[in-house]
Amino acid sequence: MTSQTPSDCLFCKIVAGEIPSDRVAESDRSIAFRDINPAAPIHVLVVPRRHEPTVGALAAASGDDLADVFRLAARVAEEEGVADAHRMIVNTGSDAGQTIFHAHVHLLAGATFTERGMV
Ligand code: AMP
Ligand code: ZN
């Protein structure tokens, strides 16, 4: 199965450098950039270069790409000094808050998270 890069996908354009982003890290397979509308003092999006609409589709298409997204997220957490206190969140489907249908992981940190505050 080949991945598609829809011409109207915002994150494909950010991956390609056609739309600017505040990029904080990258690897061969993934990039990481700051969320334009941060929900916490540290809010970074980690995005595979390959276009797949959801993390589940990414897992099915390429375990290597899926692993790399989380590897890069962990590296960013380390570099931001929050390796011991962060959340990684994946929204899947518009009813769960997904607005960009290019797989991505939210890395959130710098706020006080509690077990009860998950949703
Ligand atoms: P989700 O709602 O899980 O699909 O996450 C999409 C995220 O992308 C939201 O947190 C938005 O604030 C963020 N976002 C949208 N446009 C941009 C952009 N141009 N640069 C950085 N982040 C963006
Ligand atoms: Zn895309």
PDB file of N, CA and C and ligand atoms in Angstrom, residues 10-11 14 33-37 45 91 97-100 104 106, ligand 1:
ATOM      1  N   LEU A  10      -2.892  19.901   5.371  1.00  0.00           N
ATOM      2  CA  LEU A  10      -2.062  20.931   6.017  1.00  0.00           C
ATOM      3  C   LEU A  10      -0.733  20.354   6.503  1.00  0.00           C
ATOM      4  N   PHE A  11      -0.758  19.183   7.150  1.00  0.00           N
ATOM      5  CA  PHE A  11       0.480  18.640   7.708  1.00  0.00           C
ATOM      6  C   PHE A  11       1.415  18.149   6.611  1.00  0.00           C
ATOM      7  N   ILE A  14       3.199  21.230   5.743  1.00  0.00           N
ATOM      8  CA  ILE A  14       4.194  21.578   6.765  1.00  0.00           C
ATOM      9  C   ILE A  14       5.408  20.654   6.647  1.00  0.00           C
ATOM     10  N   PHE A  33       6.868  19.905  15.605  1.00  0.00           N
ATOM     11  CA  PHE A  33       6.755  21.366  15.586  1.00  0.00           C
ATOM     12  C   PHE A  33       5.737  21.811  16.630  1.00  0.00           C
ATOM     13  N   ARG A  34       5.843  23.071  17.045  1.00  0.00           N
ATOM     14  CA  ARG A  34       4.966  23.573  18.105  1.00  0.00           C
ATOM     15  C   ARG A  34       3.554  23.793  17.578  1.00  0.00           C
ATOM     16  N   ASP A  35       2.581  23.398  18.419  1.00  0.00           N
ATOM     17  CA  ASP A  35       1.182  23.607  18.065  1.00  0.00           C
ATOM     18  C   ASP A  35       0.894  25.106  18.015  1.00  0.00           C
ATOM     19  N   ILE A  36       0.155  25.516  16.983  1.00  0.00           N
ATOM     20  CA  ILE A  36      -0.135  26.949  16.784  1.00  0.00           C
ATOM     21  C   ILE A  36      -1.091  27.474  17.851  1.00  0.00           C
ATOM     22  N   ASN A  37      -1.820  26.585  18.494  1.00  0.00           N
ATOM     23  CA  ASN A  37      -2.808  26.978  19.515  1.00  0.00           C
ATOM     24  C   ASN A  37      -2.583  26.123  20.760  1.00  0.00           C
ATOM     25  N   LEU A  45       3.562  18.962  18.279  1.00  0.00           N
ATOM     26  CA  LEU A  45       2.939  17.923  17.459  1.00  0.00           C
ATOM     27  C   LEU A  45       4.036  17.112  16.792  1.00  0.00           C
ATOM     28  N   ASN A  91      -5.836  11.959  19.093  1.00  0.00           N
ATOM     29  CA  ASN A  91      -7.271  12.052  18.838  1.00  0.00           C
ATOM     30  C   ASN A  91      -7.564  11.316  17.535  1.00  0.00           C
ATOM     31  N   GLY A  97     -12.300  14.845  18.548  1.00  0.00           N
ATOM     32  CA  GLY A  97     -11.506  16.067  18.499  1.00  0.00           C
ATOM     33  C   GLY A  97     -10.440  16.109  17.431  1.00  0.00           C
ATOM     34  N   GLN A  98     -10.388  15.110  16.553  1.00  0.00           N
ATOM     35  CA  GLN A  98      -9.399  15.169  15.475  1.00  0.00           C
ATOM     36  C   GLN A  98      -9.864  16.165  14.419  1.00  0.00           C
ATOM     37  N   THR A  99      -9.003  17.117  14.118  1.00  0.00           N
ATOM     38  CA  THR A  99      -9.335  18.129  13.111  1.00  0.00           C
ATOM     39  C   THR A  99      -8.441  18.029  11.883  1.00  0.00           C
ATOM     40  N   ILE A 100      -7.252  17.463  12.042  1.00  0.00           N
ATOM     41  CA  ILE A 100      -6.321  17.292  10.915  1.00  0.00           C
ATOM     42  C   ILE A 100      -6.179  15.791  10.680  1.00  0.00           C
ATOM     43  N   HIS A 104      -0.970  12.182  13.918  1.00  0.00           N
ATOM     44  CA  HIS A 104      -0.063  12.977  14.741  1.00  0.00           C
ATOM     45  C   HIS A 104      -0.269  12.656  16.216  1.00  0.00           C
ATOM     46  N   HIS A 106       0.141  14.454  20.035  1.00  0.00           N
ATOM     47  CA  HIS A 106       0.337  15.683  20.811  1.00  0.00           C
ATOM     48  C   HIS A 106       1.255  15.363  21.985  1.00  0.00           C
TER      49      HIS A 106
HETATM   50  P1  AMP B   1      -6.196  17.386  16.314  1.00  0.00           P
HETATM   51  O1  AMP B   1      -7.335  18.249  16.815  1.00  0.00           O
HETATM   52  O2  AMP B   1      -5.830  16.247  17.213  1.00  0.00           O
HETATM   53  O3  AMP B   1      -6.425  16.950  14.867  1.00  0.00           O
HETATM   54  O4  AMP B   1      -4.908  18.312  16.329  1.00  0.00           O
HETATM   55  C1  AMP B   1      -4.620  19.260  15.351  1.00  0.00           C
HETATM   56  C2  AMP B   1      -3.765  20.309  15.996  1.00  0.00           C
HETATM   57  O5  AMP B   1      -3.115  21.034  14.955  1.00  0.00           O
HETATM   58  C3  AMP B   1      -4.531  21.345  16.843  1.00  0.00           C
HETATM   59  O6  AMP B   1      -4.040  21.287  18.178  1.00  0.00           O
HETATM   60  C4  AMP B   1      -4.205  22.677  16.167  1.00  0.00           C
HETATM   61  O7  AMP B   1      -4.015  23.725  17.091  1.00  0.00           O
HETATM   62  C5  AMP B   1      -2.930  22.351  15.400  1.00  0.00           C
HETATM   63  N1  AMP B   1      -2.668  23.165  14.226  1.00  0.00           N
HETATM   64  C6  AMP B   1      -3.544  23.526  13.265  1.00  0.00           C
HETATM   65  N2  AMP B   1      -2.923  24.244  12.310  1.00  0.00           N
HETATM   66  C7  AMP B   1      -1.625  24.333  12.686  1.00  0.00           C
HETATM   67  C8  AMP B   1      -0.468  24.951  12.131  1.00  0.00           C
HETATM   68  N3  AMP B   1      -0.498  25.641  10.975  1.00  0.00           N
HETATM   69  N4  AMP B   1       0.712  24.857  12.794  1.00  0.00           N
HETATM   70  C9  AMP B   1       0.776  24.186  13.968  1.00  0.00           C
HETATM   71  N5  AMP B   1      -0.271  23.564  14.539  1.00  0.00           N
HETATM   72  C10 AMP B   1      -1.447  23.643  13.913  1.00  0.00           C
END
